[in-house]
Tab-separated table of N, CA and C in Angstrom:
chain	number	residue	atom	x	y	z
G	14	PHE	N	110.574	94.644	117.145
G	14	PHE	CA	109.380	95.433	117.449
G	14	PHE	C	109.090	96.406	116.309
G	15	ASP	N	110.153	96.984	115.758
G	15	ASP	CA	110.009	97.924	114.657
G	15	ASP	C	109.329	97.260	113.458
G	16	ASP	N	109.754	96.042	113.119
G	16	ASP	CA	109.146	95.312	112.008
G	16	ASP	C	107.693	94.968	112.305
G	17	MET	N	107.408	94.646	113.555
G	17	MET	CA	106.038	94.320	113.944
G	17	MET	C	105.129	95.537	113.757
G	18	ILE	N	105.596	96.706	114.127
G	18	ILE	CA	104.813	97.937	113.955
G	18	ILE	C	104.507	98.142	112.471
G	19	GLY	N	105.531	98.032	111.642
G	19	GLY	CA	105.335	98.203	110.203
G	19	GLY	C	104.347	97.204	109.635
G	20	ALA	N	104.466	95.937	110.045
G	20	ALA	CA	103.574	94.886	109.549
G	20	ALA	C	102.137	95.122	110.006
G	21	LEU	N	101.957	95.513	111.259
G	21	LEU	CA	100.605	95.776	111.764
G	21	LEU	C	99.968	96.964	111.052
G	22	CYS	N	100.752	97.988	110.783
G	22	CYS	CA	100.231	99.160	110.070
G	22	CYS	C	99.854	98.802	108.636
G	23	GLU	N	100.683	97.994	107.984
G	23	GLU	CA	100.395	97.574	106.609
G	23	GLU	C	99.127	96.725	106.569
G	24	ASP	N	98.991	95.807	107.519
G	24	ASP	CA	97.796	94.969	107.599
G	24	ASP	C	96.552	95.820	107.851
G	25	PHE	N	96.683	96.798	108.723
G	25	PHE	CA	95.568	97.706	109.033
G	25	PHE	C	95.087	98.406	107.766
G	26	ARG	N	96.016	98.973	107.005
G	26	ARG	CA	95.633	99.698	105.788
G	26	ARG	C	94.998	98.769	104.766
G	27	ALA	N	95.502	97.543	104.656
G	27	ALA	CA	94.940	96.588	103.696
G	27	ALA	C	93.497	96.240	104.057
G	28	ARG	N	93.224	96.032	105.342
G	28	ARG	CA	91.871	95.687	105.771
G	28	ARG	C	90.937	96.889	105.788
G	29	LEU	N	91.492	98.073	105.763
G	29	LEU	CA	90.687	99.287	105.785
G	29	LEU	C	89.956	99.510	104.466
G	30	GLU	N	90.529	99.024	103.389
G	30	GLU	CA	89.918	99.176	102.064
G	30	GLU	C	89.617	100.642	101.763
G	31	MET	N	90.679	101.394	101.513
G	31	MET	CA	90.533	102.807	101.163
G	31	MET	C	89.624	102.951	99.954
G	32	PRO	N	88.732	103.921	99.984
G	32	PRO	CA	87.900	104.133	98.795
G	32	PRO	C	88.768	104.642	97.642
G	33	THR	N	88.464	104.178	96.458
G	33	THR	CA	89.176	104.648	95.268
G	33	THR	C	88.214	105.295	94.284
G	34	LYS	N	86.912	105.039	94.470
G	34	LYS	CA	85.883	105.645	93.619
G	34	LYS	C	84.595	105.717	94.420
G	35	LEU	N	83.646	106.481	93.919
G	35	LEU	CA	82.348	106.568	94.577
G	35	LEU	C	81.611	105.245	94.435
G	36	GLU	N	81.001	104.796	95.522
G	36	GLU	CA	80.216	103.572	95.467
G	36	GLU	C	78.798	103.890	94.979
G	37	ASP	N	78.182	104.906	95.500
G	37	ASP	CA	76.861	105.387	95.083
G	37	ASP	C	76.994	106.887	94.870
G	38	SER	N	77.169	107.556	95.994
G	38	SER	CA	77.443	108.984	96.011
G	38	SER	C	78.413	109.214	97.157
G	39	ILE	N	78.777	110.436	97.367
G	39	ILE	CA	79.836	110.709	98.347
G	39	ILE	C	79.426	110.365	99.782
G	40	GLU	N	78.196	110.677	100.174
G	40	GLU	CA	77.801	110.437	101.565
G	40	GLU	C	77.837	108.958	101.948
G	41	PRO	N	77.204	108.040	101.188
G	41	PRO	CA	77.308	106.632	101.583
G	41	PRO	C	78.727	106.070	101.451
G	42	THR	N	79.486	106.569	100.514
G	42	THR	CA	80.877	106.120	100.376
G	42	THR	C	81.667	106.473	101.633
G	43	LEU	N	81.538	107.726	102.091
G	43	LEU	CA	82.258	108.147	103.300
G	43	LEU	C	81.708	107.459	104.542
G	44	THR	N	80.411	107.214	104.582
G	44	THR	CA	79.816	106.544	105.741
G	44	THR	C	80.341	105.120	105.863
G	45	ARG	N	80.361	104.377	104.778
G	45	ARG	CA	80.885	103.009	104.826
G	45	ARG	C	82.370	103.014	105.194
G	46	PHE	N	83.124	103.949	104.613
G	46	PHE	CA	84.541	104.037	104.947
G	46	PHE	C	84.727	104.413	106.418
G	47	GLY	N	83.925	105.338	106.922
G	47	GLY	CA	84.000	105.728	108.333
G	47	GLY	C	83.758	104.550	109.262
G	48	HIS	N	82.796	103.707	108.921
G	48	HIS	CA	82.533	102.514	109.741
G	48	HIS	C	83.706	101.537	109.690
G	49	ARG	N	84.269	101.329	108.496
G	49	ARG	CA	85.439	100.433	108.390
G	49	ARG	C	86.604	100.992	109.197
G	50	MET	N	86.808	102.301	109.083
G	50	MET	CA	87.902	102.949	109.798
G	50	MET	C	87.734	102.781	111.306
G	51	LEU	N	86.542	103.046	111.780
G	51	LEU	CA	86.285	102.954	113.214
G	51	LEU	C	86.483	101.524	113.713
G	52	GLN	N	86.002	100.556	112.964
G	52	GLN	CA	86.177	99.161	113.346
G	52	GLN	C	87.658	98.818	113.476
G	53	GLN	N	88.460	99.272	112.533
G	53	GLN	CA	89.893	98.968	112.564
G	53	GLN	C	90.595	99.690	113.718
G	54	PHE	N	90.259	100.957	113.931
G	54	PHE	CA	90.933	101.723	114.983
G	54	PHE	C	90.605	101.210	116.379
G	55	LEU	N	89.476	100.528	116.523
G	55	LEU	CA	89.066	100.065	117.848
G	55	LEU	C	89.401	98.596	118.102
G	56	GLU	N	90.093	97.953	117.168
G	56	GLU	CA	90.494	96.565	117.389
G	56	GLU	C	91.412	96.484	118.603
G	57	PRO	N	91.198	95.500	119.478
G	57	PRO	CA	92.031	95.369	120.685
G	57	PRO	C	93.535	95.315	120.390
G	58	GLN	N	93.944	94.621	119.332
G	58	GLN	CA	95.373	94.526	118.998
G	58	GLN	C	95.933	95.905	118.650
G	59	ARG	N	95.156	96.709	117.924
G	59	ARG	CA	95.608	98.050	117.551
G	59	ARG	C	95.692	98.954	118.787
G	60	ILE	N	94.702	98.868	119.646
G	60	ILE	CA	94.711	99.661	120.890
G	60	ILE	C	95.925	99.282	121.729
G	61	ALA	N	96.200	97.985	121.838
G	61	ALA	CA	97.358	97.520	122.628
G	61	ALA	C	98.663	98.049	122.044
G	62	MET	N	98.780	98.039	120.707
G	62	MET	CA	100.002	98.532	120.078
G	62	MET	C	100.180	100.032	120.365
G	63	TYR	N	99.111	100.799	120.217
G	63	TYR	CA	99.214	102.231	120.494
G	63	TYR	C	99.599	102.484	121.946
G	64	ARG	N	98.993	101.749	122.864
G	64	ARG	CA	99.330	101.920	124.284
G	64	ARG	C	100.815	101.649	124.514
G	65	ALA	N	101.317	100.549	123.948
G	65	ALA	CA	102.723	100.170	124.157
G	65	ALA	C	103.661	101.223	123.592
G	66	VAL	N	103.372	101.692	122.383
G	66	VAL	CA	104.248	102.687	121.759
G	66	VAL	C	104.182	104.008	122.520
G	67	LEU	N	102.980	104.422	122.897
G	67	LEU	CA	102.850	105.673	123.658
G	67	LEU	C	103.578	105.601	125.000
G	68	ALA	N	103.481	104.451	125.656
G	68	ALA	CA	104.121	104.298	126.969
G	68	ALA	C	105.638	104.406	126.870
G	69	GLU	N	106.206	103.998	125.750
G	69	GLU	CA	107.662	103.977	125.608
G	69	GLU	C	108.192	105.013	124.615
G	70	ALA	N	107.350	105.902	124.128
G	70	ALA	CA	107.755	106.870	123.101
G	70	ALA	C	108.912	107.758	123.547
G	71	VAL	N	108.946	108.118	124.803
G	71	VAL	CA	110.023	108.977	125.297
G	71	VAL	C	111.362	108.238	125.264
G	72	HIS	N	111.339	106.954	125.582
G	72	HIS	CA	112.567	106.159	125.624
G	72	HIS	C	112.959	105.601	124.254
G	73	PHE	N	111.963	105.365	123.408
G	73	PHE	CA	112.204	104.778	122.084
G	73	PHE	C	111.460	105.586	121.018
G	74	PRO	N	111.918	106.815	120.773
G	74	PRO	CA	111.185	107.680	119.834
G	74	PRO	C	111.129	107.124	118.414
G	75	HIS	N	112.078	106.275	118.036
G	75	HIS	CA	112.036	105.713	116.684
G	75	HIS	C	110.829	104.794	116.497
G	76	PHE	N	110.337	104.153	117.575
G	76	PHE	CA	109.124	103.343	117.458
G	76	PHE	C	107.907	104.234	117.225
G	77	ALA	N	107.866	105.356	117.934
G	77	ALA	CA	106.759	106.296	117.741
G	77	ALA	C	106.779	106.864	116.327
G	78	GLU	N	107.962	107.197	115.846
G	78	GLU	CA	108.099	107.711	114.483
G	78	GLU	C	107.666	106.665	113.458
G	79	ARG	N	108.069	105.437	113.681
G	79	ARG	CA	107.696	104.341	112.771
G	79	ARG	C	106.180	104.148	112.757
G	80	LEU	N	105.562	104.166	113.920
G	80	LEU	CA	104.111	104.020	113.999
G	80	LEU	C	103.421	105.154	113.256
G	81	TYR	N	103.880	106.372	113.485
G	81	TYR	CA	103.256	107.528	112.853
G	81	TYR	C	103.408	107.500	111.327
G	82	THR	N	104.619	107.253	110.849
G	82	THR	CA	104.842	107.301	109.392
G	82	THR	C	104.244	106.097	108.676
G	83	SER	N	104.221	104.935	109.320
G	83	SER	CA	103.663	103.736	108.699
G	83	SER	C	102.149	103.655	108.841
G	84	GLY	N	101.629	104.334	109.850
G	84	GLY	CA	100.193	104.258	110.134
G	84	GLY	C	99.444	105.518	109.750
G	85	PRO	N	99.245	106.424	110.704
G	85	PRO	CA	98.411	107.595	110.441
G	85	PRO	C	98.847	108.436	109.239
G	86	LEU	N	100.127	108.722	109.108
G	86	LEU	CA	100.580	109.573	108.004
G	86	LEU	C	100.308	108.912	106.652
G	87	LYS	N	100.691	107.656	106.523
G	87	LYS	CA	100.489	106.948	105.256
G	87	LYS	C	99.000	106.779	104.960
G	88	GLY	N	98.210	106.493	105.979
G	88	GLY	CA	96.770	106.353	105.789
G	88	GLY	C	96.133	107.644	105.312
G	89	VAL	N	96.519	108.753	105.905
G	89	VAL	CA	95.995	110.057	105.483
G	89	VAL	C	96.400	110.343	104.039
G	90	GLN	N	97.629	110.045	103.700
G	90	GLN	CA	98.083	110.285	102.321
G	90	GLN	C	97.296	109.447	101.317
G	91	GLU	N	97.001	108.196	101.666
G	91	GLU	CA	96.229	107.337	100.767
G	91	GLU	C	94.786	107.827	100.642
G	92	PHE	N	94.164	108.190	101.757
G	92	PHE	CA	92.791	108.690	101.730
G	92	PHE	C	92.729	110.024	100.977
G	93	ALA	N	93.768	110.823	101.107
G	93	ALA	CA	93.821	112.116	100.409
G	93	ALA	C	93.770	111.929	98.892
G	94	LYS	N	94.320	110.842	98.376
G	94	LYS	CA	94.247	110.581	96.934
G	94	LYS	C	92.793	110.485	96.484
G	95	PHE	N	91.979	109.772	97.265
G	95	PHE	CA	90.553	109.655	96.936
G	95	PHE	C	89.880	111.028	97.012
G	96	LEU	N	90.124	111.762	98.089
G	96	LEU	CA	89.499	113.084	98.241
G	96	LEU	C	89.943	114.025	97.128
G	97	ARG	N	91.215	113.960	96.752
G	97	ARG	CA	91.717	114.801	95.662
G	97	ARG	C	90.987	114.476	94.360
G	98	SER	N	90.753	113.191	94.093
G	98	SER	CA	90.045	112.810	92.871
G	98	SER	C	88.606	113.324	92.893
G	99	GLN	N	88.002	113.330	94.065
G	99	GLN	CA	86.629	113.841	94.172
G	99	GLN	C	86.601	115.367	94.070
G	100	HIS	N	87.633	116.012	94.536
G	100	HIS	CA	87.767	117.458	94.372
G	100	HIS	C	87.913	117.785	92.882
G	101	ASN	N	88.791	117.055	92.199
G	101	ASN	CA	89.023	117.293	90.770
G	101	ASN	C	87.775	117.018	89.934
G	102	ALA	N	86.910	116.096	90.407
G	102	ALA	CA	85.670	115.769	89.704
G	102	ALA	C	84.538	116.740	90.051
G	103	GLY	N	84.784	117.661	90.999
G	103	GLY	CA	83.759	118.630	91.389
G	103	GLY	C	82.768	118.112	92.410
G	104	VAL	N	83.029	116.925	92.968
G	104	VAL	CA	82.132	116.341	93.966
G	104	VAL	C	82.361	116.990	95.327
G	105	LEU	N	83.603	117.292	95.640
G	105	LEU	CA	83.983	117.937	96.903
G	105	LEU	C	84.761	119.208	96.605
G	106	ASN	N	84.759	120.091	97.571
G	106	ASN	CA	85.583	121.292	97.504
G	106	ASN	C	86.607	121.204	98.632
G	107	CYS	N	87.694	120.487	98.347
G	107	CYS	CA	88.751	120.342	99.360
G	107	CYS	C	90.102	120.419	98.653
G	108	PRO	N	90.540	121.634	98.325
G	108	PRO	CA	91.811	121.784	97.615
G	108	PRO	C	93.020	121.269	98.399
G	109	ASP	N	92.937	121.245	99.725
G	109	ASP	CA	94.007	120.669	100.549
G	109	ASP	C	93.527	119.297	101.008
G	110	ALA	N	93.676	118.314	100.136
G	110	ALA	CA	93.131	116.978	100.386
G	110	ALA	C	93.767	116.300	101.599
G	111	GLU	N	95.052	116.543	101.846
G	111	GLU	CA	95.681	115.901	103.005
G	111	GLU	C	95.110	116.427	104.318
G	112	SER	N	94.879	117.727	104.401
G	112	SER	CA	94.252	118.265	105.617
G	112	SER	C	92.837	117.733	105.762
G	113	ALA	N	92.090	117.694	104.652
G	113	ALA	CA	90.723	117.183	104.699
G	113	ALA	C	90.707	115.724	105.150
G	114	ALA	N	91.634	114.916	104.648
G	114	ALA	CA	91.714	113.506	105.037
G	114	ALA	C	92.028	113.375	106.523
G	115	SER	N	92.921	114.207	107.017
G	115	SER	CA	93.266	114.188	108.436
G	115	SER	C	92.077	114.604	109.294
G	116	PHE	N	91.377	115.659	108.886
G	116	PHE	CA	90.209	116.121	109.647
G	116	PHE	C	89.139	115.031	109.714
G	117	PHE	N	88.845	114.405	108.563
G	117	PHE	CA	87.829	113.353	108.536
G	117	PHE	C	88.238	112.207	109.458
G	118	SER	N	89.474	111.761	109.336
G	118	SER	CA	89.955	110.647	110.158
G	118	SER	C	89.844	110.962	111.644
G	119	GLU	N	90.225	112.159	112.020
G	119	GLU	CA	90.161	112.527	113.436
G	119	GLU	C	88.722	112.637	113.933
G	120	MET	N	87.829	113.148	113.102
G	120	MET	CA	86.419	113.212	113.519
G	120	MET	C	85.876	111.803	113.759
G	121	ILE	N	86.284	110.856	112.941
G	121	ILE	CA	85.801	109.488	113.087
G	121	ILE	C	86.413	108.810	114.314
G	122	LYS	N	87.716	108.923	114.497
G	122	LYS	CA	88.390	108.072	115.485
G	122	LYS	C	88.753	108.721	116.818
G	123	ALA	N	88.924	110.015	116.881
G	123	ALA	CA	89.554	110.639	118.052
G	123	ALA	C	88.904	110.261	119.382
G	124	SER	N	87.658	110.598	119.565
G	124	SER	CA	87.007	110.347	120.852
G	124	SER	C	86.834	108.859	121.154
G	125	PRO	N	86.333	108.053	120.202
G	125	PRO	CA	86.184	106.620	120.520
G	125	PRO	C	87.518	105.929	120.805
G	126	GLN	N	88.546	106.269	120.040
G	126	GLN	CA	89.846	105.642	120.266
G	126	GLN	C	90.414	106.059	121.624
G	127	ARG	N	90.259	107.308	121.976
G	127	ARG	CA	90.752	107.787	123.280
G	127	ARG	C	90.062	107.032	124.412
G	128	ARG	N	88.745	106.851	124.306
G	128	ARG	CA	88.006	106.109	125.333
G	128	ARG	C	88.524	104.665	125.407
G	129	ALA	N	88.706	104.035	124.238
G	129	ALA	CA	89.178	102.648	124.222
G	129	ALA	C	90.579	102.538	124.819
G	130	MET	N	91.428	103.513	124.545
G	130	MET	CA	92.793	103.478	125.088
G	130	MET	C	92.794	103.614	126.606
G	131	LEU	N	91.753	104.226	127.142
G	131	LEU	CA	91.624	104.361	128.589
G	131	LEU	C	90.890	103.181	129.218
G	132	GLY	N	90.547	102.189	128.385
G	132	GLY	CA	89.871	101.008	128.899
G	132	GLY	C	88.370	101.192	129.062
G	133	LEU	N	87.830	102.250	128.480
G	133	LEU	CA	86.396	102.523	128.558
G	133	LEU	C	85.722	102.061	127.274
G	134	PRO	N	84.436	101.786	127.340
G	134	PRO	CA	83.742	101.422	126.094
G	134	PRO	C	83.759	102.607	125.124
G	135	ALA	N	84.047	102.334	123.867
G	135	ALA	CA	84.088	103.405	122.870
G	135	ALA	C	82.700	104.003	122.661
G	136	PHE	N	81.668	103.156	122.728
G	136	PHE	CA	80.284	103.597	122.537
G	136	PHE	C	79.388	102.827	123.486
G	137	ALA	N	78.272	103.447	123.852
G	137	ALA	CA	77.304	102.780	124.720
G	137	ALA	C	76.503	101.726	123.954
G	138	SER	N	76.375	101.915	122.630
G	138	SER	CA	75.577	100.991	121.828
G	138	SER	C	75.973	101.119	120.354
G	139	GLU	N	75.502	100.167	119.555
G	139	GLU	CA	75.714	100.246	118.105
G	139	GLU	C	75.030	101.491	117.544
G	140	ARG	N	73.904	101.827	118.103
G	140	ARG	CA	73.173	103.027	117.650
G	140	ARG	C	74.022	104.284	117.856
G	141	GLU	N	74.691	104.367	118.992
G	141	GLU	CA	75.575	105.510	119.254
G	141	GLU	C	76.743	105.551	118.267
G	142	LYS	N	77.278	104.383	117.932
G	142	LYS	CA	78.373	104.316	116.964
G	142	LYS	C	77.889	104.787	115.590
G	143	ASP	N	76.726	104.311	115.174
G	143	ASP	CA	76.166	104.731	113.884
G	143	ASP	C	75.929	106.243	113.857
G	144	LYS	N	75.411	106.760	114.951
G	144	LYS	CA	75.158	108.206	115.057
G	144	LYS	C	76.465	108.986	114.961
G	145	HIS	N	77.493	108.501	115.616
G	145	HIS	CA	78.799	109.161	115.598
G	145	HIS	C	79.336	109.267	114.169
G	146	VAL	N	79.308	108.156	113.439
G	146	VAL	CA	79.818	108.154	112.065
G	146	VAL	C	78.974	109.078	111.196
G	147	ALA	N	77.652	108.991	111.325
G	147	ALA	CA	76.765	109.837	110.513
G	147	ALA	C	77.023	111.317	110.777
G	148	GLN	N	77.199	111.683	112.032
G	148	GLN	CA	77.470	113.088	112.355
G	148	GLN	C	78.819	113.540	111.806
G	149	ALA	N	79.823	112.695	111.906
G	149	ALA	CA	81.146	113.062	111.379
G	149	ALA	C	81.074	113.271	109.867
G	150	VAL	N	80.384	112.380	109.169
G	150	VAL	CA	80.243	112.510	107.719
G	150	VAL	C	79.499	113.801	107.379
G	151	GLN	N	78.428	114.092	108.093
G	151	GLN	CA	77.669	115.313	107.825
G	151	GLN	C	78.508	116.569	108.078
G	152	MET	N	79.233	116.587	109.184
G	152	MET	CA	80.081	117.746	109.479
G	152	MET	C	81.156	117.919	108.405
G	153	PHE	N	81.733	116.822	107.982
G	153	PHE	CA	82.757	116.881	106.945
G	153	PHE	C	82.164	117.404	105.633
G	154	LEU	N	81.059	116.831	105.218
G	154	LEU	CA	80.477	117.216	103.934
G	154	LEU	C	79.988	118.655	103.909
G	155	HIS	N	79.419	119.109	104.975
G	155	HIS	CA	78.922	120.479	104.961
G	155	HIS	C	80.052	121.497	104.939
G	156	GLY	N	81.241	121.038	105.271
G	156	GLY	CA	82.402	121.904	105.152
G	156	GLY	C	83.127	121.757	103.816
G	157	CYS	N	82.769	120.718	103.049
G	157	CYS	CA	83.513	120.419	101.829
G	157	CYS	C	82.673	120.347	100.558
G	158	LEU	N	81.363	120.412	100.672
G	158	LEU	CA	80.557	120.380	99.452
G	158	LEU	C	80.737	121.675	98.686
G	159	PRO	N	80.759	121.589	97.374
G	159	PRO	CA	80.907	122.817	96.587
G	159	PRO	C	79.764	123.791	96.841
G	160	LYS	N	80.071	125.057	96.856
G	160	LYS	CA	79.043	126.100	97.028
G	160	LYS	C	78.277	126.211	95.722
G	161	LYS	N	76.954	126.282	95.819
G	161	LYS	CA	76.129	126.380	94.601
G	161	LYS	C	75.530	127.752	94.449
């Protein structure tokens, strides 16, 4: 089971396609990444894995630790590299890139993933999903754009 968790987390990160450079500008880059992230976090296999690990975390804490370090922690660290490069280029003002990466990820996934884990629809429509990502990107950017 431990190896399966590691493999699923590695596959998730590979399909997520972390940004490494700006595609156009920061807003569309983060928007496209937010959509990819949301799609991956809401996959039925990923939801099932989280449910299983959460249900048994008290009895098998090493599985929970493996999921956390192989999944969310590593993903935040990888995304933080991109944010740090954008901070160094003057595109963003986020000197603590790991916190910024965590905040962005949670704004994108927290509520929809929680709904999916409870067996509820993550969104009422594609329009609602698009609105969610756009709002998260806007909230993130208005907190991280350099002051002029």
